[in-house]
N, CA, C, O and CB atoms as a CASP TS submission, in Angstrom:
PFRMAT TS
TARGET T0000
AUTHOR 0000-0000-0000
METHOD Language model
MODEL 1
PARENT N/A
ATOM      1  N   MET     1     100.663 107.663 115.897  1.00  0.00           N
ATOM      2  CA  MET     1      99.623 107.269 116.854  1.00  0.00           C
ATOM      3  C   MET     1      98.242 107.698 116.346  1.00  0.00           C
ATOM      4  O   MET     1      97.259 106.970 116.483  1.00  0.00           O
ATOM      5  CB  MET     1      99.901 107.892 118.249  1.00  0.00           C
ATOM      6  N   GLU     2      98.194 108.890 115.761  1.00  0.00           N
ATOM      7  CA  GLU     2      96.898 109.369 115.263  1.00  0.00           C
ATOM      8  C   GLU     2      96.364 108.426 114.178  1.00  0.00           C
ATOM      9  O   GLU     2      95.180 108.091 114.147  1.00  0.00           O
ATOM     10  CB  GLU     2      97.028 110.816 114.706  1.00  0.00           C
ATOM     11  N   GLN     3      97.273 108.011 113.294  1.00  0.00           N
ATOM     12  CA  GLN     3      96.836 107.119 112.213  1.00  0.00           C
ATOM     13  C   GLN     3      96.309 105.807 112.790  1.00  0.00           C
ATOM     14  O   GLN     3      95.289 105.288 112.336  1.00  0.00           O
ATOM     15  CB  GLN     3      98.000 106.843 111.227  1.00  0.00           C
ATOM     16  N   THR     4      97.005 105.280 113.786  1.00  0.00           N
ATOM     17  CA  THR     4      96.576 104.005 114.373  1.00  0.00           C
ATOM     18  C   THR     4      95.185 104.146 114.976  1.00  0.00           C
ATOM     19  O   THR     4      94.337 103.272 114.798  1.00  0.00           O
ATOM     20  CB  THR     4      97.580 103.530 115.448  1.00  0.00           C
ATOM     21  N   SER     5      94.951 105.237 115.684  1.00  0.00           N
ATOM     22  CA  SER     5      93.639 105.450 116.310  1.00  0.00           C
ATOM     23  C   SER     5      92.567 105.573 115.228  1.00  0.00           C
ATOM     24  O   SER     5      91.468 105.037 115.368  1.00  0.00           O
ATOM     25  CB  SER     5      93.652 106.722 117.213  1.00  0.00           C
ATOM     26  N   GLU     6      92.896 106.279 114.159  1.00  0.00           N
ATOM     27  CA  GLU     6      91.910 106.457 113.085  1.00  0.00           C
ATOM     28  C   GLU     6      91.579 105.110 112.449  1.00  0.00           C
ATOM     29  O   GLU     6      90.421 104.825 112.146  1.00  0.00           O
ATOM     30  CB  GLU     6      92.439 107.446 112.011  1.00  0.00           C
ATOM     31  N   VAL     7      92.592 104.297 112.254  1.00  0.00           N
ATOM     32  CA  VAL     7      92.358 102.986 111.631  1.00  0.00           C
ATOM     33  C   VAL     7      91.533 102.119 112.576  1.00  0.00           C
ATOM     34  O   VAL     7      90.600 101.441 112.144  1.00  0.00           O
ATOM     35  CB  VAL     7      93.708 102.281 111.278  1.00  0.00           C
ATOM     36  N   GLN     8      91.871 102.138 113.858  1.00  0.00           N
ATOM     37  CA  GLN     8      91.117 101.328 114.826  1.00  0.00           C
ATOM     38  C   GLN     8      89.649 101.728 114.811  1.00  0.00           C
ATOM     39  O   GLN     8      88.770 100.867 114.823  1.00  0.00           O
ATOM     40  CB  GLN     8      91.701 101.486 116.254  1.00  0.00           C
ATOM     41  N   ILE     9      89.382 103.019 114.783  1.00  0.00           N
ATOM     42  CA  ILE     9      87.991 103.499 114.778  1.00  0.00           C
ATOM     43  C   ILE     9      87.306 103.060 113.485  1.00  0.00           C
ATOM     44  O   ILE     9      86.154 102.628 113.507  1.00  0.00           O
ATOM     45  CB  ILE     9      87.933 105.055 114.926  1.00  0.00           C
ATOM     46  N   SER    10      88.005 103.170 112.374  1.00  0.00           N
ATOM     47  CA  SER    10      87.413 102.793 111.085  1.00  0.00           C
ATOM     48  C   SER    10      87.057 101.309 111.080  1.00  0.00           C
ATOM     49  O   SER    10      86.084 100.898 110.448  1.00  0.00           O
ATOM     50  CB  SER    10      88.383 103.116 109.922  1.00  0.00           C
ATOM     51  N   VAL    11      87.847 100.516 111.786  1.00  0.00           N
ATOM     52  CA  VAL    11      87.595  99.067 111.805  1.00  0.00           C
ATOM     53  C   VAL    11      86.539  98.722 112.850  1.00  0.00           C
ATOM     54  O   VAL    11      85.693  97.856 112.627  1.00  0.00           O
ATOM     55  CB  VAL    11      88.902  98.288 112.092  1.00  0.00           C
ATOM     56  N   ILE    12      86.593  99.403 113.987  1.00  0.00           N
ATOM     57  CA  ILE    12      85.667  99.069 115.083  1.00  0.00           C
ATOM     58  C   ILE    12      84.258  99.599 114.793  1.00  0.00           C
ATOM     59  O   ILE    12      83.273  98.913 115.066  1.00  0.00           O
ATOM     60  CB  ILE    12      86.184  99.649 116.423  1.00  0.00           C
ATOM     61  N   MET    13      84.158 100.797 114.250  1.00  0.00           N
ATOM     62  CA  MET    13      82.828 101.388 114.031  1.00  0.00           C
ATOM     63  C   MET    13      81.921 100.475 113.198  1.00  0.00           C
ATOM     64  O   MET    13      80.817 100.173 113.651  1.00  0.00           O
ATOM     65  CB  MET    13      82.967 102.747 113.337  1.00  0.00           C
ATOM     66  N   PRO    14      82.323 100.023 112.015  1.00  0.00           N
ATOM     67  CA  PRO    14      81.458  99.146 111.210  1.00  0.00           C
ATOM     68  C   PRO    14      81.150  97.845 111.935  1.00  0.00           C
ATOM     69  O   PRO    14      80.036  97.329 111.835  1.00  0.00           O
ATOM     70  CB  PRO    14      82.114  98.841 109.861  1.00  0.00           C
ATOM     71  N   VAL    15      82.114  97.313 112.656  1.00  0.00           N
ATOM     72  CA  VAL    15      81.881  96.053 113.383  1.00  0.00           C
ATOM     73  C   VAL    15      80.843  96.280 114.473  1.00  0.00           C
ATOM     74  O   VAL    15      79.940  95.465 114.656  1.00  0.00           O
ATOM     75  CB  VAL    15      83.205  95.507 114.000  1.00  0.00           C
ATOM     76  N   TYR    16      80.972  97.380 115.191  1.00  0.00           N
ATOM     77  CA  TYR    16      80.019  97.689 116.269  1.00  0.00           C
ATOM     78  C   TYR    16      78.631  97.900 115.677  1.00  0.00           C
ATOM     79  O   TYR    16      77.639  97.421 116.227  1.00  0.00           O
ATOM     80  CB  TYR    16      80.468  98.951 117.068  1.00  0.00           C
ATOM     81  N   ASN    17      78.559  98.613 114.564  1.00  0.00           N
ATOM     82  CA  ASN    17      77.254  98.851 113.924  1.00  0.00           C
ATOM     83  C   ASN    17      76.662  97.526 113.448  1.00  0.00           C
ATOM     84  O   ASN    17      75.457  97.308 113.573  1.00  0.00           O
ATOM     85  CB  ASN    17      77.392  99.842 112.727  1.00  0.00           C
ATOM     86  N   ALA    18      77.477  96.664 112.918  1.00  0.00           N
ATOM     87  CA  ALA    18      76.992  95.368 112.429  1.00  0.00           C
ATOM     88  C   ALA    18      76.423  94.560 113.594  1.00  0.00           C
ATOM     89  O   ALA    18      75.378  93.927 113.449  1.00  0.00           O
ATOM     90  CB  ALA    18      78.133  94.577 111.723  1.00  0.00           C
ATOM     91  N   ARG    19      77.089  94.574 114.732  1.00  0.00           N
ATOM     92  CA  ARG    19      76.592  93.825 115.898  1.00  0.00           C
ATOM     93  C   ARG    19      75.251  94.395 116.342  1.00  0.00           C
ATOM     94  O   ARG    19      74.327  93.648 116.663  1.00  0.00           O
ATOM     95  CB  ARG    19      77.616  93.874 117.071  1.00  0.00           C
ATOM     96  N   ASP    20      75.151  95.717 116.357  1.00  0.00           N
ATOM     97  CA  ASP    20      73.894  96.355 116.765  1.00  0.00           C
ATOM     98  C   ASP    20      72.788  95.974 115.776  1.00  0.00           C
ATOM     99  O   ASP    20      71.651  95.725 116.175  1.00  0.00           O
ATOM    100  CB  ASP    20      74.055  97.911 116.843  1.00  0.00           C
ATOM    101  N   TYR    21      73.122  95.931 114.510  1.00  0.00           N
ATOM    102  CA  TYR    21      72.130  95.595 113.480  1.00  0.00           C
ATOM    103  C   TYR    21      71.664  94.151 113.664  1.00  0.00           C
ATOM    104  O   TYR    21      70.478  93.858 113.514  1.00  0.00           O
ATOM    105  CB  TYR    21      72.722  95.799 112.052  1.00  0.00           C
ATOM    106  N   VAL    22      72.578  93.263 113.984  1.00  0.00           N
ATOM    107  CA  VAL    22      72.220  91.844 114.169  1.00  0.00           C
ATOM    108  C   VAL    22      71.330  91.703 115.404  1.00  0.00           C
ATOM    109  O   VAL    22      70.371  90.932 115.393  1.00  0.00           O
ATOM    110  CB  VAL    22      73.505  90.952 114.314  1.00  0.00           C
ATOM    111  N   GLU    23      71.642  92.438 116.455  1.00  0.00           N
ATOM    112  CA  GLU    23      70.841  92.346 117.683  1.00  0.00           C
ATOM    113  C   GLU    23      69.409  92.784 117.404  1.00  0.00           C
ATOM    114  O   GLU    23      68.463  92.187 117.919  1.00  0.00           O
ATOM    115  CB  GLU    23      71.459  93.212 118.814  1.00  0.00           C
ATOM    116  N   GLN    24      69.246  93.820 116.594  1.00  0.00           N
ATOM    117  CA  GLN    24      67.900  94.313 116.292  1.00  0.00           C
ATOM    118  C   GLN    24      67.269  93.399 115.251  1.00  0.00           C
ATOM    119  O   GLN    24      66.129  93.622 114.843  1.00  0.00           O
ATOM    120  CB  GLN    24      67.936  95.791 115.785  1.00  0.00           C
TER
END
């Protein structure tokens, strides 16, 4: 479970940052 959460965060974080960058 820990690995899955870590992978999800690794995938979501860059995507979230990219969306924020596009908005700005």
